[in-house]
Coordinates of C-alpha atoms in Angstrom, one line a residue:
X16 CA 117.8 97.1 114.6
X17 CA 117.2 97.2 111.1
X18 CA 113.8 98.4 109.1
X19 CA 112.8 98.9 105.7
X20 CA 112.9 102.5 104.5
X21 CA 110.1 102.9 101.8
X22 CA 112.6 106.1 100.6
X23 CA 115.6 103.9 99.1
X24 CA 113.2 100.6 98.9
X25 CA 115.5 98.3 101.4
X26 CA 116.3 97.4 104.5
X27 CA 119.1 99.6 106.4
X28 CA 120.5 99.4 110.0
X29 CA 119.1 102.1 112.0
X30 CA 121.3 104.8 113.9
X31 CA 119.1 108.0 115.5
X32 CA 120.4 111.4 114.7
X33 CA 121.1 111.8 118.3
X34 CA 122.4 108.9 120.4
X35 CA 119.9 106.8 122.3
X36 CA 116.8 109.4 121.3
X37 CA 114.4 108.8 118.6
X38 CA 112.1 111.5 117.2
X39 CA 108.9 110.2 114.9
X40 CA 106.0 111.3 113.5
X41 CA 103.4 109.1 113.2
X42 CA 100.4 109.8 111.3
X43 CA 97.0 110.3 113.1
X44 CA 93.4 110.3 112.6
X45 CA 91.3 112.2 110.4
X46 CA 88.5 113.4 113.3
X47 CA 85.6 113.3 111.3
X48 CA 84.1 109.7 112.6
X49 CA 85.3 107.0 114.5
X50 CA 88.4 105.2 113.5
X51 CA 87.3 101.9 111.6
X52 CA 89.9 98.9 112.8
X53 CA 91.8 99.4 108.6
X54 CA 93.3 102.8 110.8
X55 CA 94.0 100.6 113.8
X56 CA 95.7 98.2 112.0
X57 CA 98.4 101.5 111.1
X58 CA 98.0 102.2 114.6
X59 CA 98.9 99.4 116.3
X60 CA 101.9 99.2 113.5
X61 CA 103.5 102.7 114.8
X62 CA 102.8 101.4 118.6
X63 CA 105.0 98.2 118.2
X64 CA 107.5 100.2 116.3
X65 CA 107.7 103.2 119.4
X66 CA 108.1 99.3 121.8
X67 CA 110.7 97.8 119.6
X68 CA 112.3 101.3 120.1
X69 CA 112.2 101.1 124.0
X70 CA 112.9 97.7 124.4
X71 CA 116.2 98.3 122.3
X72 CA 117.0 101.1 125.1
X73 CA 115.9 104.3 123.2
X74 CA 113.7 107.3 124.6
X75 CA 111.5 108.0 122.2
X76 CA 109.7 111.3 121.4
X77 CA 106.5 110.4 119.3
X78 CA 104.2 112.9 117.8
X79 CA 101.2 111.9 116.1
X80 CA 98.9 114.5 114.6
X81 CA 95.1 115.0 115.2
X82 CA 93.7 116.3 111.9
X83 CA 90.5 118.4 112.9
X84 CA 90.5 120.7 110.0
X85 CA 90.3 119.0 106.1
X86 CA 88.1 119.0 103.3
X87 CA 86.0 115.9 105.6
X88 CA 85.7 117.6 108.5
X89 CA 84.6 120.7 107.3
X90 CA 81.7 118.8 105.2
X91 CA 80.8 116.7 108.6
X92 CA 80.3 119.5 110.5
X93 CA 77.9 122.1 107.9
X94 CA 76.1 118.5 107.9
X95 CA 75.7 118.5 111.3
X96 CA 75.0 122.6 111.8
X97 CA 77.6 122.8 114.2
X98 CA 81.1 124.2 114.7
X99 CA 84.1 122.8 113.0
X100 CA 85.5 122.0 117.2
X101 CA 82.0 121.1 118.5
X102 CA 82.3 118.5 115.5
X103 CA 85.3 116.6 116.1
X104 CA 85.7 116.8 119.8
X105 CA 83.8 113.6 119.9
X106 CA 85.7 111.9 117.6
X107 CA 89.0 113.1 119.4
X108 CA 87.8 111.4 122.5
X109 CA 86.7 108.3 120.8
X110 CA 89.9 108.1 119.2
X111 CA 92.1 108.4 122.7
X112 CA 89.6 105.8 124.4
X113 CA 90.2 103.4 121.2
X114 CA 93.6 103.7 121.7
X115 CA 93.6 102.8 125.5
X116 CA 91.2 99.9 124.5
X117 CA 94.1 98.5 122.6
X118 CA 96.8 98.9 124.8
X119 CA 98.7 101.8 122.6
X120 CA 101.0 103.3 124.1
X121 CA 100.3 107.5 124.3
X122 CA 102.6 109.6 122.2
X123 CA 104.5 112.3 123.7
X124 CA 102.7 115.0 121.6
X125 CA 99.0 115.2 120.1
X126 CA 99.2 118.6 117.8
X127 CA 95.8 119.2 116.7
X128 CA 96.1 121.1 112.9
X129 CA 93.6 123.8 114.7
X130 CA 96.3 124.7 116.7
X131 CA 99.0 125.6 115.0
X132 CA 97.9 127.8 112.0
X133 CA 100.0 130.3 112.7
X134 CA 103.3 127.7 112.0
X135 CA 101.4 126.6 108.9
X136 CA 101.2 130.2 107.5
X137 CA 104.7 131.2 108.6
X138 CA 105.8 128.0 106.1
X139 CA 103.9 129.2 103.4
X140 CA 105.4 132.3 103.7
X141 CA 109.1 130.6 103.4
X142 CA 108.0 128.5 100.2
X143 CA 106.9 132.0 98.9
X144 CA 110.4 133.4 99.6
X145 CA 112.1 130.7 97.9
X146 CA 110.4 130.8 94.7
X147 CA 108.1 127.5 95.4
X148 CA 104.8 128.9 96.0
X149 CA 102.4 130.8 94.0
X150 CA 99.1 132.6 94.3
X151 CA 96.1 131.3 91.6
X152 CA 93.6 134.0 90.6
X153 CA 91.3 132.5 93.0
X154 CA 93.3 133.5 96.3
X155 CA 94.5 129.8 97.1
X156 CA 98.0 129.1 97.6
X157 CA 99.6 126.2 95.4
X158 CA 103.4 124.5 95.6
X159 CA 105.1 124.7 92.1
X160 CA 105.9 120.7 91.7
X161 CA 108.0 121.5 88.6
X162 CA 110.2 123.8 90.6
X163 CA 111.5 121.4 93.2
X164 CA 114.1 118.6 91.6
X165 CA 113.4 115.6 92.9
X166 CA 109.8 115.6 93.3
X167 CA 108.4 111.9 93.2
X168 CA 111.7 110.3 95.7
X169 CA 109.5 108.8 97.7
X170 CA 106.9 107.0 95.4
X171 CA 109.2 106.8 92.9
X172 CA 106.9 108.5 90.3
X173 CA 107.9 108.0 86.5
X174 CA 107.2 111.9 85.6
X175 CA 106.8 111.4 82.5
X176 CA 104.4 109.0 82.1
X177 CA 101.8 110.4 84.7
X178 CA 99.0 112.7 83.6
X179 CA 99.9 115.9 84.6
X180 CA 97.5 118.2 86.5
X181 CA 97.7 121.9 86.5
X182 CA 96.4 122.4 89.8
X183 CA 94.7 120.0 92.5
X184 CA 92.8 121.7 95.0
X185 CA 91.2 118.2 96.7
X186 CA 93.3 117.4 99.8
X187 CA 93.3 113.7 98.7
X188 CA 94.0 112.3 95.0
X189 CA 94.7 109.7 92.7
X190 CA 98.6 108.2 92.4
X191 CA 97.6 107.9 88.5
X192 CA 97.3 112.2 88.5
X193 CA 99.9 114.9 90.1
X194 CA 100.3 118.2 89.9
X195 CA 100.7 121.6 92.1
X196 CA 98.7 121.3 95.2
X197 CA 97.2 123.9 97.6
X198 CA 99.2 124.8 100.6
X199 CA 96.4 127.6 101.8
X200 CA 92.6 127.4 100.3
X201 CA 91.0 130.3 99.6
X202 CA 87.7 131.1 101.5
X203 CA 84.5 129.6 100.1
X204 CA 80.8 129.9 101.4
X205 CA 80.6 126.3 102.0
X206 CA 83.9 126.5 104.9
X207 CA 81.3 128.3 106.9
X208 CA 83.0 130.1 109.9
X209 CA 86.7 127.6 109.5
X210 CA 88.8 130.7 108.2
X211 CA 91.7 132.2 109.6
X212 CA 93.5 135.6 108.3
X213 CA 96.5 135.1 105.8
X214 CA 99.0 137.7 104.1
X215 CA 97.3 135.6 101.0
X216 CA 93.6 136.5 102.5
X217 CA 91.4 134.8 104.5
X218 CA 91.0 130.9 104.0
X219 CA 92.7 128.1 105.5
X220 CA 95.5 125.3 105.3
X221 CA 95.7 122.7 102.5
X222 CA 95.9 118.9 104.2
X223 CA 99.3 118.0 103.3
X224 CA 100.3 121.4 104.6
X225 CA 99.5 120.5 108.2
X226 CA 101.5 117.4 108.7
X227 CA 105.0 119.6 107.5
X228 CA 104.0 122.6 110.1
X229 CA 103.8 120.0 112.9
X230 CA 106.5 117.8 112.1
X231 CA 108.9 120.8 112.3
X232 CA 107.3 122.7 115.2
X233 CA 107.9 119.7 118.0
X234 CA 110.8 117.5 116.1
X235 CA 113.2 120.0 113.8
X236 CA 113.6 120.3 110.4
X237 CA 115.2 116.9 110.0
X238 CA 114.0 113.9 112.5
X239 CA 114.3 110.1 112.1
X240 CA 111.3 108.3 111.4
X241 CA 108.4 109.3 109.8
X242 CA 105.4 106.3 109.8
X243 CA 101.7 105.8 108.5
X244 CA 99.6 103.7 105.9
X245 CA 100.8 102.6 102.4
X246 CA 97.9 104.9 101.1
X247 CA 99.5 107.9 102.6
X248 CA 103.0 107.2 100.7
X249 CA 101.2 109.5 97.7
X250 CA 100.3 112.3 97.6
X251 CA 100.9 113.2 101.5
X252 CA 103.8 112.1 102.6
X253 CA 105.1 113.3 99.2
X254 CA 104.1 116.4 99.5
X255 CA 105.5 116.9 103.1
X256 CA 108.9 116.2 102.0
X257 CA 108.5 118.7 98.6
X258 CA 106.9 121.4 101.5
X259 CA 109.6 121.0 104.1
X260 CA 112.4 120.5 102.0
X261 CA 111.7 123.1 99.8
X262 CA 111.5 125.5 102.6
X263 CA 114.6 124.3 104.7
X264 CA 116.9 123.4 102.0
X265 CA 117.7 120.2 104.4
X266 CA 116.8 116.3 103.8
X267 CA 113.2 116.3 106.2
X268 CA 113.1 112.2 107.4
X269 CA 116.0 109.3 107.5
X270 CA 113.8 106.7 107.3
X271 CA 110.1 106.1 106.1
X272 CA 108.2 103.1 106.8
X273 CA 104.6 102.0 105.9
X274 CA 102.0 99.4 106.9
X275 CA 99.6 97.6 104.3
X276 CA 96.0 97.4 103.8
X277 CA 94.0 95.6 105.8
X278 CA 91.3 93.7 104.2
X279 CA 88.3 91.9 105.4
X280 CA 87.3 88.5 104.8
X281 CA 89.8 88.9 101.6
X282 CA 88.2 91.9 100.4
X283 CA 88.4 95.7 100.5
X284 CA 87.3 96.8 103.3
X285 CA 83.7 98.7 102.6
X286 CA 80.0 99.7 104.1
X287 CA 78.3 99.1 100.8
X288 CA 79.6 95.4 101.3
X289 CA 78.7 95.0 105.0
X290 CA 82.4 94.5 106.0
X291 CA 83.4 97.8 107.3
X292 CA 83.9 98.0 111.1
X293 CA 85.1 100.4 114.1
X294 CA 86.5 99.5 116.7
X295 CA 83.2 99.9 118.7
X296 CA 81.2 97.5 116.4
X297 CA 84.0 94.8 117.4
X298 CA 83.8 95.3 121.1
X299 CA 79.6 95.1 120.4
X300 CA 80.5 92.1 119.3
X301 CA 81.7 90.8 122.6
X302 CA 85.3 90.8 121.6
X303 CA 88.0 92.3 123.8
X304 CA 90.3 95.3 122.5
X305 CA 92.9 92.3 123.4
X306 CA 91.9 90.1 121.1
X307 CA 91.6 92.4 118.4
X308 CA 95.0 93.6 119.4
X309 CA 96.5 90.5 118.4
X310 CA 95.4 89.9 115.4
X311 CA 96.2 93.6 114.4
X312 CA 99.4 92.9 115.1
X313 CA 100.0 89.2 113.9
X314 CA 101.3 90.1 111.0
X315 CA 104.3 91.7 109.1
X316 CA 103.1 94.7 108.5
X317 CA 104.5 95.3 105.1
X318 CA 102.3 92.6 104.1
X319 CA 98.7 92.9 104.0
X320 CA 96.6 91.5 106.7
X321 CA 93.2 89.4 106.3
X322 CA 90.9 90.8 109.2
X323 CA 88.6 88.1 110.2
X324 CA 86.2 86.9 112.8
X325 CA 87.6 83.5 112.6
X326 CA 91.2 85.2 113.3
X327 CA 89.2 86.9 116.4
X328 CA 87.9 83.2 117.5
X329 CA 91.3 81.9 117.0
X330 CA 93.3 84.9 119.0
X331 CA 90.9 84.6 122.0
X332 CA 92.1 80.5 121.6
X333 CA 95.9 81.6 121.7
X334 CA 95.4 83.5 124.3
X335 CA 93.8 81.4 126.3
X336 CA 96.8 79.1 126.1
X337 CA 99.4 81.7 127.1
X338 CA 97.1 82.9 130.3
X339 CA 97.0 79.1 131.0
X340 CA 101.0 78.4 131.0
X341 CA 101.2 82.4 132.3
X342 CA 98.9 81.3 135.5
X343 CA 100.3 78.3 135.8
X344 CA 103.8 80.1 136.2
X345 CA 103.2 82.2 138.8
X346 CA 101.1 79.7 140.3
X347 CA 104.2 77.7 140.8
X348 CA 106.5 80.7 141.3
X349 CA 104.6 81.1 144.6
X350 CA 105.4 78.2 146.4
X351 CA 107.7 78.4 149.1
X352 CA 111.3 77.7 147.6
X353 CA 112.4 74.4 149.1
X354 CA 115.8 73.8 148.5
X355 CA 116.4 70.3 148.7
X356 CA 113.1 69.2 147.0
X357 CA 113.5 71.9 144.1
X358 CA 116.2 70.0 142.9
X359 CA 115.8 68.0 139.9
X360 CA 118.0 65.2 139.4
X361 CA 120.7 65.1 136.4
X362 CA 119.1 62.3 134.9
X363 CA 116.7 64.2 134.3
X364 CA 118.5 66.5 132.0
X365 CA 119.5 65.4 128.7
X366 CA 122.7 64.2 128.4
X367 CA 123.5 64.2 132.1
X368 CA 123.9 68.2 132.0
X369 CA 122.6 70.1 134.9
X370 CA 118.5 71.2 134.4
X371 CA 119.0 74.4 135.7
X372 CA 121.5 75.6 134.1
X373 CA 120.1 73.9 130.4
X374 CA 116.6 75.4 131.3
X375 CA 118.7 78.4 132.0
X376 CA 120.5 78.2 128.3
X377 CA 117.5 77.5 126.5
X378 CA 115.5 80.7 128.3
X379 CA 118.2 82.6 126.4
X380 CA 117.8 81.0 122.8
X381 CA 114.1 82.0 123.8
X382 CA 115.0 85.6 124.2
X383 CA 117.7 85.9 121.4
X384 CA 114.7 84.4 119.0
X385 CA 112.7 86.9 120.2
X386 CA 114.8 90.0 119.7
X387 CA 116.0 89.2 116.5
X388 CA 112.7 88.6 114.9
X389 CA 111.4 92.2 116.6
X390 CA 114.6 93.6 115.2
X391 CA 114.4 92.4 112.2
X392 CA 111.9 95.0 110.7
X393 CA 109.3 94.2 113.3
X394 CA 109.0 90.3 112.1
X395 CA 105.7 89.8 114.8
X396 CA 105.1 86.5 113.3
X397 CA 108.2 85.2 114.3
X398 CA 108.0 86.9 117.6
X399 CA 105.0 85.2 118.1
X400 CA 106.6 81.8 116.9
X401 CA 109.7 82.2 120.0
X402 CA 107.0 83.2 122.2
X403 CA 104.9 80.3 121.7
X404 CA 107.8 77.9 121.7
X405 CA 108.3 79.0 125.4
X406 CA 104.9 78.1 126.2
X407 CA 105.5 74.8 125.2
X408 CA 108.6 74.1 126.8
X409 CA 107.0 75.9 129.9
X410 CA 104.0 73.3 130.1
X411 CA 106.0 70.6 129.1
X412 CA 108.8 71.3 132.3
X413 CA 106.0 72.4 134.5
X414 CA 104.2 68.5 133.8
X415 CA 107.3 66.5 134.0
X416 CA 108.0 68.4 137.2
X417 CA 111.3 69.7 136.1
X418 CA 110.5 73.7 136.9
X419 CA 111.6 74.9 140.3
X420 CA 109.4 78.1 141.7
X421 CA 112.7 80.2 141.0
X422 CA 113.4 79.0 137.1
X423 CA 109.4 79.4 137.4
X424 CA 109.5 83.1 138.2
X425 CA 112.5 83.1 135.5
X426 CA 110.2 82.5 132.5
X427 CA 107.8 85.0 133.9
X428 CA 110.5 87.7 133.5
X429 CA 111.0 86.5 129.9
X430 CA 107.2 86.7 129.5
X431 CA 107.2 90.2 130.9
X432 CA 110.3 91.5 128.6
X433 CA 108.2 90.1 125.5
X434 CA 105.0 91.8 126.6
X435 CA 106.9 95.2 126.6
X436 CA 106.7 94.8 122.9
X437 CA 103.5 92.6 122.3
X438 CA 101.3 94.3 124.9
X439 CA 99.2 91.5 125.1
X440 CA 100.2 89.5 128.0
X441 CA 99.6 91.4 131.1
X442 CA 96.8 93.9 129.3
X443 CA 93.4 93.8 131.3
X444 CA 95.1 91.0 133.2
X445 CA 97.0 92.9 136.1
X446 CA 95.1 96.5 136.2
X447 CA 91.6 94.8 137.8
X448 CA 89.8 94.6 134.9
X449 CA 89.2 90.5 135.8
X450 CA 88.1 91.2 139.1
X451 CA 85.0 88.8 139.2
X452 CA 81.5 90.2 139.7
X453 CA 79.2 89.4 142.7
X454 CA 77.0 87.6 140.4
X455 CA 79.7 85.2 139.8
X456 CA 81.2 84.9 142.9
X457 CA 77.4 83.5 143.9
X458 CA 77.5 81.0 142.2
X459 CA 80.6 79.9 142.4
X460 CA 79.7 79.7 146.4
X461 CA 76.8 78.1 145.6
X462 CA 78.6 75.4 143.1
X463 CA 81.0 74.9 146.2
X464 CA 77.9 74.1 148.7
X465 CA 76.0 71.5 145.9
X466 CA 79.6 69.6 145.6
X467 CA 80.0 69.5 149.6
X468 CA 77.0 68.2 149.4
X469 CA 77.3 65.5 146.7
X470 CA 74.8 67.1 144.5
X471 CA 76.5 66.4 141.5
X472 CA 73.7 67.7 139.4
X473 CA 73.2 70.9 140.7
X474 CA 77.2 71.4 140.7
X475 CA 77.0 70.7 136.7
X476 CA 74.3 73.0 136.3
X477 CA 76.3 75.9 137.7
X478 CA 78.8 74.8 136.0
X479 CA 76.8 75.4 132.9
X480 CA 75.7 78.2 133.9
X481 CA 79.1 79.7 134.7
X482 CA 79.6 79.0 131.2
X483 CA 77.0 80.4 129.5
X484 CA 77.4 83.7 131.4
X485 CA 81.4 83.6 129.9
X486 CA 83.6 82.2 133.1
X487 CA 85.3 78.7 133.2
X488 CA 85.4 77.0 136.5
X489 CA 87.6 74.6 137.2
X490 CA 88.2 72.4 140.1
X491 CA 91.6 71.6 141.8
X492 CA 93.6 70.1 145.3
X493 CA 92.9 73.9 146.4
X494 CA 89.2 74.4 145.4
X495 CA 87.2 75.8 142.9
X496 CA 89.5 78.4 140.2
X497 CA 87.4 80.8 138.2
X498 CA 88.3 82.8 135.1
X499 CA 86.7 84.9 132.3
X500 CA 86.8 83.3 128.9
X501 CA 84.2 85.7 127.1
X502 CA 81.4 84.7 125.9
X503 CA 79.8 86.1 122.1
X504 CA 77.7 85.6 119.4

């Protein structure tokens, strides 16, 4: 496996600290509302990532945070006249059914910042003992940039050049500005009743401050791979290695890696232009969390991604093609195994060569294309190309009748090992979710009935109106076969 580390700007081979066990941190949501699909996009990112991991044979012990205390969340819930955990408990459950909806696997560990204010104090206190940390005449707490060499690694920051702040209290700021930034907030009338006790006074932690204290707590000082979105490269993720390596004295992450923006219809994605959508709005919209799955992930994610409802039509279209050969497969897989008819002739293989064992070589060229474009710094697009390249060969085999039920069940296994990293095969396929309704199963009887009865009409009318509820009948030497192909406007 290799990746790109965003710390030394190039692609390096990856080794874990520890031998077949990769600790990460990936970065979570912001509780305040409901994820918008521009934090899926980073989502589903980390998610393939923690795949590629397993599928190369690691365990993997992920930790993604759940940031329920900020400058945002704290203004969204004096808005509302509630408490700070009556607030975002919502919008922590939101979050964990958005990530089920799109087949994300769960991290090992979700820290809530709430939670562990005692570990973010207790690192204050070591930045204060090292000589990093100082007290403003305010009562906030602030980390002495100009104390730590090194400062500005990770976004490569020309010092010099940048306009200098003195202080920056705002958890979130501009690239263009740096400058000390607050580690603990002093209390202020508008933080209601979020304040915890400090040796500094009462107040509460600074954003970046959070991320550092839960990193450490569940993975050690130094772990191996640190993820989240390009926009989080400065000032967070900066400021969690000048926090953590100021207090430790010890490098914090290996490797760094960061997806790109996601834009909509080519543009920033934004409410004032009518473009900005959750997850929720998309699933209003008739799609599936599978189909937006795919095109989130569709793309290198270095590069940034074009979110469109066209790409939506066009995933439901691809997929529709892969259930087709995938159905197809096991349709044929099933079949009793008879030897002696299962065997295809050697003329039939190119260049006199036995079929099985060519059908076997090429299922291998299927699977090495596969893994080297996944290990290659997660190139999906090529993934997808290999995968897709099997679905042709499969249909084309399967229609010259050149596919025994055993090479058959073969391909399925391929299919399976590449769903352990696309998670878009199998999902909602195999767990019930197209068990058909009553409704449909009526008519389908009924459409049975009108074509026993050479009422052609009536059987295109049900048809029709199969169609228009979103299922696709079609009929075959073993009767009438019914799927769900969606329907939306």
């Amino acid at each position: 496996m290799q990746f790109y580390n965003s710390l030394s700007r190039r692609k390096e081979a990856f080794t874990p600290i520890e031998p077949g066990h990769v600790r990460m941190y990936t970065c979570g949501p912001t509780v305040y509302h409901f994820a918008h699909i521009g934090n899926f996009r980073a989502y589903t990112f980390e998610d393939l990532l923690r795949r590629v991991l397993i599928f190369n044979g690691c365990r993997v012990t992920q930790v993604m945070n759940v940031t329920d205390v900020d400058d945002k969340t704290i203004r969204g819930a004096a808005a509302a006249g509630v408490p700070l955990k009556t607030f975002t408990a919502p919008f922590v459950q939101a979050f964990y059914d958005d990530l089920n909806a799109l087949n994300i696997q769960p991290a090992e560990r979700y820290p809530a910042a709430t939670d562990h204010v005692s570990e973010m104090i207790a690192l204050v206190q070591r930045l204060f003992d090292k000589g990093l940390a100082y007290q403003s005449d305010d009562g906030s707490v602030y980390f002495s940039v100009s104390k730590l060499p090194g400062y500005g690694k990770l976004a490569h920051l020309d010092r010099e050049n940048l306009r200098m702040g003195a202080r920056v209290a705002n958890d979130e700021y501009e690239k263009e500005s740096y400058g000390d930034f607050a580690l603990w907030k002093a209390y202020e009338a508008s933080d209601g009743d979020v304040v915890w006790d400090s040796p500094w006074g009462r107040g509460r932690p600074g954003w970046h401050l959070e991320c550092s204290a839960m990193a450490m707590t569940y993975l050690g000082d130094t772990f191996d791979i640190h993820t989240g979105g390009i926009d989080n490269l400065f000032p967070h993720h900066e400021n969690e290695i000048a926090q953590t390596e100021g207090a430790t004295g010890k490098p914090f992450v290996n490797l760094w890696m960061h997806c790109a923006h996601l834009r909509v219809n080519g543009e920033k994605m934004s409410k004032s232009l009518g473009n900005f959508f959750t997850l929720r709005d998309l699933l209003e919209k008739g799609y599936t969390g599978r189909e937006i799955r795919y095109v989130l992930i569709n793309g290198h994610y270095r590069q940034s991604l074009n979110f469109t409802f066209d790409a939506l039509d066009a995933a439901r279209n691809s997929l529709a093609r892969i259930d087709e050969c995938v159905d197809a497969l096991r349709e044929h897989s099933s079949k009793v195994l008879n030897c002696e008819s299962s065997k295809v002739p050697s003329e039939a293989a190119p260049d006199g060569a036995d079929a099985h064992n060519f059908r076997t070589l090429e299922l291998q060229n299927f699977r090495t294309a596969f893994t080297d474009a996944v290990n290659d710094d997660l190139n999906i697009p090529e993934a997808f190309a290999a995968l897709f390249a099997l679905v042709r060969e499969s249909n084309s085999a399967l229609h010259r009748g050149e596919l025994s039920p055993e090479e058959a069940a073969a391909v399925l296994t391929l299919f399976d090992e590449m769903d352990t990293v696309l998670g878009v095969i199998r999902f909602r396929r195999d767990a019930g979710d197209d068990a058909i309704p009553a409704e449909i199963t009526a008519l389908v009887a009924a459409r049975t009935s009108a074509r026993a009865a050479k009422n052609w009409a009536e059987s295109d009318r049900l048809r029709d109106e199969l169609a228009a509820k979103g299922w696709e009948v079609r009929d075959s030497k073993e009767g009438q076969k019914v799927k769900a192909i969606g329907n939306h406007s």
